[in-house]
Amino acid sequence: MQEFDRKAHWQNVYEHKEVTEVSWFQAKSALSLELIANSHLEPSAPIIDVGGGASVLVDQLLDQGYTNLTVLDISGAALAKSAKRLGEKAGAVNWLESDVTAFSPDSQVALWHDRAVFHFLTDAAERQRYVGALKKTLRLGGHLIIAAFAIGGPEKCSGLPIVQYDAAKLIAELGPEFRLLEERIEEHITPAQRVQKFAYFRFERIVENEIY
Ligand SMILES: C[S@@+](CC[C@H](N)C(=O)[O-])C[C@H]1O[C@@H](n2cnc3c(N)ncnc32)[C@H](O)[C@@H]1O
């Protein structure tokens, strides 16, 4: 059987679909912004949006005065769409074309945001690599926001199988170095007017990971 080419899948999505017609499109990242505000960061705090795609979260964070923003995505086409939308402001953002499961940071961040990316990792070894990258990247006392399809939500996203999460299941993946601070449910309305049940989690990194 041919191995799934994740990068090709996402490049194809962003090269052939309008960003406003993909099921995960949001005109405003309201709940993400609320949870980021609840993290009480300095405007200069480093923030990474993992699998940020063509999301407008980065635009809204720039508008709110955050100055140290990175958007990472496996699809260069997605990042190019965001950069084009931002125009001159794109120069203020660090764009990283990378698979998060193979990501190794140059420096640490104060906040890691992931909406609808971790849930694609159906293989335990991939999830371990993601958590390894997260632990290398997020500093002690930093905040982690993960949004995934909730239990009872959709079973696929972008035609791919996903894993649904509740707090207990996510905590089991992340391990004891993360303390859950907030959990929220969002009924996301897709451009096709379907309801998708998302669960959002905000954690604090509480234990230094000494061995990488
Ligand atoms: C469902 S979309 C969500 C996009 C964005 N977070 C949002 O909320 O609009 C999933 C995104 O994750 C990216 N992605 C999927 N697997 C990835 C991986 N292993 N590493 C980095 N990005 C990935 C895709 O290219 C896509 O942009």
XYZ file of C-alpha atoms and ligand atoms in Angstrom:
239
model
C 0.000 0.000 0.000
C 1.275 3.477 -0.865
C 2.278 5.595 2.121
C 0.138 8.680 2.756
C 1.922 11.857 1.609
C 0.761 14.413 4.154
C 2.551 17.360 2.589
C 1.134 16.617 -0.875
C -2.375 16.356 0.600
C -2.185 19.800 2.204
C -0.442 21.467 -0.717
C -3.233 20.187 -2.942
C -5.908 21.538 -0.570
C -4.440 25.033 -0.448
C -3.562 25.148 -4.155
C -7.071 24.177 -5.260
C -9.485 25.549 -2.676
C -10.353 29.053 -1.592
C -9.386 29.599 2.045
C -12.956 30.718 2.787
C -14.446 27.428 1.550
C -12.460 24.913 3.635
C -14.501 23.388 6.455
C -12.229 24.810 9.199
C -12.459 28.405 7.934
C -13.180 31.046 10.557
C -13.585 34.748 9.760
C -12.487 35.415 13.340
C -10.521 33.145 15.687
C -12.664 34.281 18.615
C -12.126 31.461 21.098
C -8.410 31.172 20.314
C -8.027 34.905 20.934
C -9.931 34.628 24.213
C -7.708 31.787 25.438
C -4.561 33.630 24.328
C -5.761 36.722 26.228
C -6.317 34.523 29.284
C -2.629 33.537 29.080
C -1.646 37.142 29.977
C 1.397 37.423 27.718
C 3.591 40.440 27.102
C 3.093 41.817 23.544
C 6.688 40.782 22.747
C 6.188 37.193 23.983
C 7.050 34.614 21.296
C 3.954 32.830 19.984
C 3.821 29.968 17.487
C 0.691 28.932 15.584
C 1.393 25.330 14.651
C -0.407 24.198 11.495
C -1.641 27.762 11.213
C -2.415 27.248 7.526
C -4.152 30.286 6.071
C -5.866 31.151 9.370
C -6.446 34.824 10.154
C -5.306 34.290 13.747
C -1.927 35.815 12.872
C -3.597 38.946 11.411
C -5.647 39.401 14.560
C -2.646 38.904 16.848
C -0.694 41.515 14.867
C -3.678 43.871 15.192
C -3.674 43.296 18.946
C -0.021 44.370 19.126
C 1.787 41.029 19.431
C 5.190 41.429 17.804
C 6.907 38.026 17.956
C 4.779 35.688 15.853
C 5.661 32.464 14.046
C 3.322 30.495 11.795
C 4.412 26.940 11.044
C 2.716 24.758 8.450
C 3.551 21.721 6.353
C 2.106 23.543 3.318
C 4.092 26.379 1.783
C 1.008 27.215 -0.300
C -0.971 27.887 2.902
C 1.730 30.153 4.295
C 1.994 31.999 0.970
C -1.750 32.714 1.068
C -1.494 34.172 4.562
C 1.575 36.220 3.659
C -0.153 37.583 0.548
C -3.232 38.543 2.562
C -1.076 40.377 5.100
C 0.876 42.305 2.472
C 3.577 44.483 4.031
C 2.737 43.204 7.512
C 3.880 39.704 6.461
C 7.472 40.818 6.984
C 6.799 41.027 10.713
C 5.969 37.298 10.882
C 8.326 34.320 10.950
C 6.982 31.769 8.417
C 8.152 28.169 8.809
C 7.363 25.463 6.266
C 7.803 22.293 8.307
C 6.127 19.115 9.477
C 5.514 19.731 13.170
C 6.420 16.114 13.976
C 9.956 16.784 12.663
C 10.250 20.335 13.995
C 13.250 21.451 16.023
C 13.160 25.066 17.224
C 15.955 27.640 17.249
C 14.472 29.219 20.361
C 11.626 28.659 22.805
C 8.162 30.232 22.805
C 5.747 31.444 25.477
C 2.657 30.102 23.708
C 1.989 27.204 21.341
C -1.357 27.329 19.518
C -2.748 24.427 17.509
C -6.247 24.418 16.054
C -7.096 21.172 14.275
C -3.605 19.766 13.688
C -2.752 17.347 16.526
C -6.045 15.552 15.915
C -4.741 14.330 12.513
C -2.050 12.262 14.206
C -3.667 8.845 14.306
C -0.369 7.049 14.839
C 1.054 6.893 18.391
C 4.657 7.343 17.208
C 3.687 10.550 15.357
C 1.941 11.877 18.447
C 5.087 11.184 20.458
C 7.172 13.133 17.956
C 4.685 16.039 18.123
C 4.858 16.080 21.936
C 8.670 15.901 21.714
C 8.714 18.986 19.445
C 6.249 20.732 21.769
C 8.439 20.065 24.811
C 11.526 21.389 23.048
C 9.696 24.510 21.912
C 7.463 25.597 24.803
C 9.275 27.132 27.727
C 8.588 26.393 31.383
C 5.562 28.432 32.488
C 4.507 28.775 28.843
C 0.967 28.129 27.610
C -0.337 25.470 25.259
C -3.656 25.837 23.432
C -4.892 22.812 21.510
C -8.223 22.647 19.711
C -9.362 19.277 18.352
C -12.616 17.661 17.367
C -14.433 16.744 20.575
C -15.825 13.335 21.478
C -19.044 13.070 19.492
C -17.751 15.532 16.869
C -16.764 14.706 13.284
C -14.672 11.613 12.545
C -12.882 13.139 9.572
C -11.383 16.498 8.654
C -10.286 17.402 5.116
C -11.245 13.811 4.198
C -8.660 12.396 6.639
C -9.325 10.312 9.755
C -8.794 12.137 13.032
C -8.710 11.354 16.760
C -11.395 12.997 18.910
C -10.307 14.353 22.282
C -11.581 15.092 25.746
C -9.358 16.357 28.552
C -8.454 12.927 29.949
C -7.408 11.616 26.539
C -5.288 14.663 25.778
C -3.649 14.664 29.217
C -2.698 11.012 28.624
C -0.885 12.076 25.429
C 0.841 15.127 26.889
C 1.994 13.648 30.179
C 2.497 15.247 33.589
C 4.473 18.281 32.362
C 1.272 20.065 31.387
C -1.389 21.314 33.792
C -4.888 21.865 32.402
C -6.137 25.400 33.062
C -9.214 25.677 30.833
C -11.435 23.526 28.679
C -14.091 24.881 26.313
C -16.463 23.474 23.706
C -17.126 25.331 20.464
C -19.804 24.546 17.919
C -17.970 25.589 14.761
C -20.203 26.378 11.790
C -18.514 25.403 8.523
C -18.930 27.446 5.314
C -21.403 24.701 4.238
C -23.390 25.465 7.444
C -22.515 22.167 9.155
C -21.909 22.114 12.907
C -18.568 20.711 14.109
C -17.979 20.108 17.808
C -14.514 21.324 18.789
C -12.877 21.036 22.222
C -10.328 23.711 23.173
C -7.808 23.142 25.954
C -5.384 25.563 27.586
C -2.469 24.115 29.552
C 0.521 25.514 31.394
C 3.927 23.851 31.062
C 4.910 23.123 34.644
C 7.980 20.872 34.609
C 11.263 21.469 32.849
C 12.174 18.692 30.436
C 15.878 18.131 30.927
C 16.672 15.400 28.409
C 16.004 15.992 24.744
C -7.632 21.737 9.515
S -6.345 22.792 9.036
C -6.353 24.021 10.331
C -5.644 25.274 9.941
C -5.620 26.363 11.009
N -5.036 25.908 12.240
C -6.997 26.904 11.245
O -7.532 26.747 12.329
O -7.541 27.521 10.308
C -4.906 21.836 9.442
C -3.622 22.558 9.092
O -2.525 21.819 9.597
C -1.517 21.711 8.624
N -0.834 20.446 8.924
C -1.327 19.197 8.863
N -0.435 18.299 9.300
C 0.662 19.024 9.650
C 1.933 18.670 10.164
N 2.251 17.385 10.414
N 2.830 19.649 10.424
C 2.507 20.949 10.163
N 1.323 21.338 9.675
C 0.409 20.384 9.427
C -2.244 21.744 7.299
O -1.461 22.164 6.205
C -3.379 22.718 7.620
O -2.997 24.050 7.358
